[in-house]
C-alpha positions as MATLAB code, in Angstrom:
seq = 'MFARRLCAFENISQQCTPALRYSQRRWAQVHDVRFLVTHQRAESITDRYRDKLKQKAAQEGAQSLDELKTIYKDRIQKQREKATTKTPFTQPPPPPAPTSIPTSSQPALPKTSTPPGLKTLSSYLDLPKTLVLPRKEIEYIWRLRHAHSPTSLCAILESDTYLRIQNTARKHPHFILPLPREGSTGAEIHFLQWSFPAPDTATVVFTHLAEYKLRGEFSQPHTTITMHLELMEEKGVVLMQGQVVDGRGVNVDEARWLVLCLQKFYGGEEGEGEERRRLLERFSKGDETFRVEELVDEAEKIV';
ca = [
      51.106  145.916   27.947;
      54.154  144.473   29.705;
      52.152  141.488   30.889;
      51.090  140.662   27.297;
      54.700  140.692   26.098;
      55.778  138.454   28.954;
      53.102  135.885   28.107;
      54.051  135.933   24.427;
      57.716  135.349   25.309;
      56.833  132.393   27.503;
      54.797  130.817   24.674;
      57.645  131.221   22.242;
      60.194  129.737   24.663;
      57.967  126.745   25.346;
      57.569  126.081   21.633;
      61.313  126.337   20.931;
      62.610  124.198   23.821;
      61.957  120.734   22.250;
      63.782  121.706   19.093;
      66.804  122.907   21.018;
      66.920  119.755   23.100;
      66.669  117.559   20.013;
      69.490  119.481   18.398;
      71.742  118.898   21.413;
      71.070  115.160   21.460;
      71.623  114.931   17.678;
      75.167  116.347   17.733;
      76.314  114.731   21.027;
      79.253  112.313   20.657;
      80.750  109.782   23.103;
      84.481  109.325   23.265;
      86.563  106.716   25.107;
      88.304  108.834   27.695;
      90.895  106.147   28.342;
      91.859  106.106   24.691;
      92.159  109.866   24.562;
      94.293  110.040   27.632;
      96.720  107.276   26.639;
      96.884  108.369   23.024;
      97.501  111.990   23.877;
     100.035  110.999   26.524;
     102.032  108.885   24.023;
     101.953  111.681   21.450;
     103.080  114.259   24.011;
     106.044  112.073   25.039;
     107.049  111.514   21.390;
     106.847  115.223   20.599;
     108.907  116.093   23.647;
     111.806  113.751   22.768;
     111.470  113.846   18.950;
     114.878  115.496   18.377;
     116.706  113.015   20.545;
     114.886  110.110   18.914;
     115.951  111.343   15.473;
     119.576  111.484   16.618;
     119.298  107.941   17.972;
     117.722  106.750   14.711;
     120.605  108.265   12.734;
     123.127  106.464   14.981;
     121.358  103.136   14.488;
     120.973  103.674   10.698;
     117.186  103.889   10.852;
     115.364  106.044    8.318;
     112.378  106.927   10.573;
     111.121  106.683   14.094;
     108.941  103.705   13.215;
     112.016  101.828   11.967;
     113.810  102.715   15.221;
     110.894  101.267   17.192;
     111.164   98.079   15.129;
     114.870   97.766   15.930;
     114.224   98.151   19.679;
     110.976   96.185   19.717;
     112.458   93.039   21.260;
     114.439   94.979   23.836;
     111.388   97.031   24.840;
     109.303   93.878   25.170;
     111.882   92.264   27.474;
     112.002   95.360   29.665;
     108.202   95.351   29.941;
     108.143   91.687   30.894;
     110.852   92.259   33.451;
     108.970   95.184   34.954;
     105.695   93.268   35.187;
     107.169   90.000   36.534;
     105.681   89.203   39.909;
     108.139   88.299   42.598;
     107.051   85.381   44.783;
     105.709   86.416   48.184;
     107.869   85.242   51.015;
     106.196   84.711   54.366;
     107.934   86.921   56.916;
     109.537   85.075   59.805;
     107.448   84.873   62.978;
     108.228   87.448   65.645;
     110.582   86.287   68.367;
     108.962   84.838   71.434;
     108.744   87.315   74.304;
     111.513   86.800   76.750;
     110.790   86.884   80.437;
     112.055   89.827   82.408;
     115.258   88.826   84.166;
     114.795   88.640   87.867;
     117.259   89.472   90.540;
     119.642   86.781   91.605;
     118.626   87.336   95.197;
     116.077   84.827   96.573;
     112.565   86.058   97.099;
     111.682   87.058  100.612;
     109.344   84.607  102.335;
     105.784   85.739  102.726;
     104.841   86.605  106.268;
     101.504   87.137  107.963;
     102.970   89.655  110.416;
     101.215   93.012  109.999;
     103.441   96.034  109.394;
     104.588   97.866  112.496;
     104.300   94.825  114.777;
     107.524   93.986  116.605;
     108.183   90.270  116.846;
     110.784   88.582  119.039;
     113.402   88.929  116.288;
     113.200   92.698  116.832;
     114.760   92.182  120.272;
     116.850   89.006  120.044;
     118.887   87.108  117.482;
     116.683   84.017  117.294;
     119.170   81.558  115.724;
     121.720   82.337  118.447;
     119.105   82.430  121.205;
     117.785   78.970  120.385;
     121.117   77.320  121.206;
     121.373   78.978  124.632;
     120.229   77.368  127.884;
     116.871   78.464  129.204;
     118.313   80.184  132.291;
     120.610   82.265  130.146;
     117.709   83.264  127.854;
     115.709   84.464  130.884;
     118.701   86.451  132.139;
     119.266   88.098  128.736;
     115.564   88.946  128.403;
     115.391   90.643  131.810;
     118.646   92.466  131.182;
     117.335   93.635  127.809;
     114.539   95.630  129.527;
     116.222   96.528  132.804;
     117.394   99.981  131.711;
     113.998  101.293  130.542;
     112.006  102.987  133.360;
     108.675  102.460  131.556;
     109.286   98.888  130.437;
     107.753   95.654  131.715;
     109.049   92.125  131.172;
     108.291   88.623  132.384;
     108.813   84.962  131.494;
     105.802   82.650  131.421;
     105.753   78.872  131.415;
     104.234   77.483  128.242;
     101.484   75.671  130.194;
     100.522   78.871  131.990;
     100.386   80.815  128.758;
      98.229   78.190  127.026;
      95.666   78.411  129.830;
      95.693   82.216  129.550;
      95.334   82.039  125.771;
      92.405   79.617  125.867;
      90.553   81.858  128.303;
      91.434   84.996  126.332;
      89.926   83.619  123.123;
      86.671   82.999  124.978;
      86.727   86.328  126.829;
      88.746   88.883  124.819;
      87.339   91.832  126.848;
      87.278   92.353  130.593;
      87.704   94.951  133.325;
      90.156   94.938  136.246;
      90.227   97.102  139.393;
      93.247   99.165  140.401;
      93.260  100.112  144.121;
      94.411  103.645  144.925;
      96.269  104.537  148.110;
      94.252  106.719  150.430;
      90.993  105.796  148.729;
      88.363  103.289  149.724;
      87.385  102.628  146.115;
      89.218  101.307  143.081;
      89.814  102.642  139.581;
      88.469  100.393  136.832;
      90.500   99.633  133.689;
      89.356   98.009  130.472;
      91.517   95.361  128.732;
      91.382   93.972  125.197;
      93.103   90.888  123.780;
      94.209   90.471  120.181;
      96.267   87.935  118.219;
      97.799   89.871  115.311;
     100.243   87.096  114.285;
     100.585   83.338  114.855;
     103.487   83.869  117.270;
     102.243   87.060  118.928;
      99.496   88.015  121.371;
      98.821   91.513  122.699;
      96.832   93.081  125.513;
      96.039   96.790  125.842;
      94.838   98.494  129.018;
      92.719  101.652  128.939;
      90.929  103.687  131.584;
      87.321  102.494  131.552;
      86.036  106.072  131.757;
      88.015  107.045  128.650;
      86.903  103.931  126.778;
      83.266  104.730  127.520;
      83.819  108.246  126.223;
      85.889  107.550  123.081;
      85.343  103.881  122.332;
      87.839  102.445  119.865;
      89.518  105.847  119.571;
      90.605  105.813  123.214;
      94.341  105.802  123.952;
      95.704  102.832  125.992;
      98.121  103.540  128.810;
      99.807  100.104  128.797;
     100.506   97.614  126.022;
     101.628   94.036  126.701;
     103.056   91.730  124.012;
     103.687   87.997  124.408;
     106.165   86.297  122.067;
     105.655   82.584  121.367;
     108.662   81.857  119.132;
     110.524   79.921  121.884;
     107.503   78.103  123.326;
     108.046   74.772  121.537;
     111.866   74.689  121.727;
     112.388   76.128  125.218;
     108.972   75.857  126.868;
     108.779   79.570  127.694;
     106.899   82.629  126.474;
     108.684   85.963  126.676;
     106.511   88.906  127.649;
     107.340   92.581  127.347;
     105.271   95.711  127.862;
     105.398   99.471  127.685;
     103.725  102.019  129.927;
     102.944  105.340  128.300;
     104.141  108.219  130.444;
     101.537  110.809  131.379;
      98.481  108.559  131.009;
      97.700  108.321  134.728;
      99.315  104.915  135.432;
     102.883  104.233  136.603;
     104.947  101.086  136.127;
     104.082   99.538  139.522;
     100.363  100.007  138.909;
     100.728   98.457  135.455;
     102.473   95.446  137.050;
      99.472   95.056  139.354;
      97.121   94.958  136.379;
      99.276   92.342  134.639;
      99.298   90.223  137.802;
      95.508   90.411  138.009;
      95.239   89.438  134.369;
      97.352   86.349  134.987;
      95.259   85.310  138.005;
      91.899   85.819  136.282;
      92.877   84.236  132.950;
      95.473   81.642  133.937;
      93.920   79.874  136.915;
      94.361   76.094  136.970;
      91.450   73.671  136.914;
      89.528   73.869  140.189;
      91.221   77.138  141.144;
      89.601   80.569  140.998;
      86.085   79.415  140.146;
      84.595   82.740  141.219;
      86.966   84.623  138.901;
      85.941   82.400  136.004;
      82.277   83.078  136.728;
      82.968   86.823  136.735;
      84.597   86.514  133.295;
      81.624   84.617  131.923;
      79.074   87.050  133.344;
      80.926   90.043  131.948;
      81.230   88.488  128.471;
      77.538   87.617  128.395;
      76.465   91.008  129.731;
      74.794   89.313  132.659;
      73.005   91.749  134.968;
      74.217   89.759  137.974;
      77.793   90.950  137.360;
      78.884   93.157  140.269;
      81.970   95.379  140.378;
      82.093   94.923  144.162;
      82.592   91.180  143.721;
      85.322   91.895  141.187;
      87.150   94.141  143.670;
      86.849   91.506  146.400;
      88.403   88.844  144.164;
      91.213   91.209  143.141;
      92.091   91.902  146.792;
      92.502   88.162  147.417;
      95.370   88.095  144.925;
      97.717   90.030  147.259;
];
């Protein structure tokens, strides 16, 4: 029974829907929303100030608000024109050019290739004053400068001797030297390494060969020698200074022996010390014919 009523209601609703839709389209109207808004806005403003406008009309002798509008028509038009007048666009001035940051009045320090921590000759002597001194006086000052240090080494090399040592050192930057021990038939072997950290500086470090084999580049040297070349062209000398580290198994006298051997092996003149030169070449090449016994024999000839 309920199902029959539901079907009948659906048939009736389907038959009535077109008529309802037609009725809605028939009475629909389109209005200009802009006109309604502006018109209603003007009427609302007039209603709000109607009393004041009537008072103003009475003061001006106008009989109605329309007559008051006529009196002020020209003035209102001028105000509208004034409000809508476009002002010419003026190009803004360009931004000021960026000014450079003021620098200090002090001159810039000259660039140097000296690595940090490296002591050059200026760390020990006043170079401008030293250059005007005689050579003998420079040697005296240099020896006196290191005389009071028990672990210090110093020497003065002729420029020709140093140049021979330097040329050999660049070819053979690594070598070993024997150090004889009193009361022993053998010798203790020490490893040396050359480096040139700055144009006017050359260094040599001595390390126990056993420690170098064990730790490699992390081994601790017991003696460091530095050669300063700043006076070589002006005075013809190279000032050498060194430091022996206390507690590393080598004293100052033994370090002097190693430095003397270095000078004899690296600074021999042409035709002198041919066997020492061959030992350097064999060691640098890793030649199997290199013998430590021959090295010790050549070192004993130095005394």
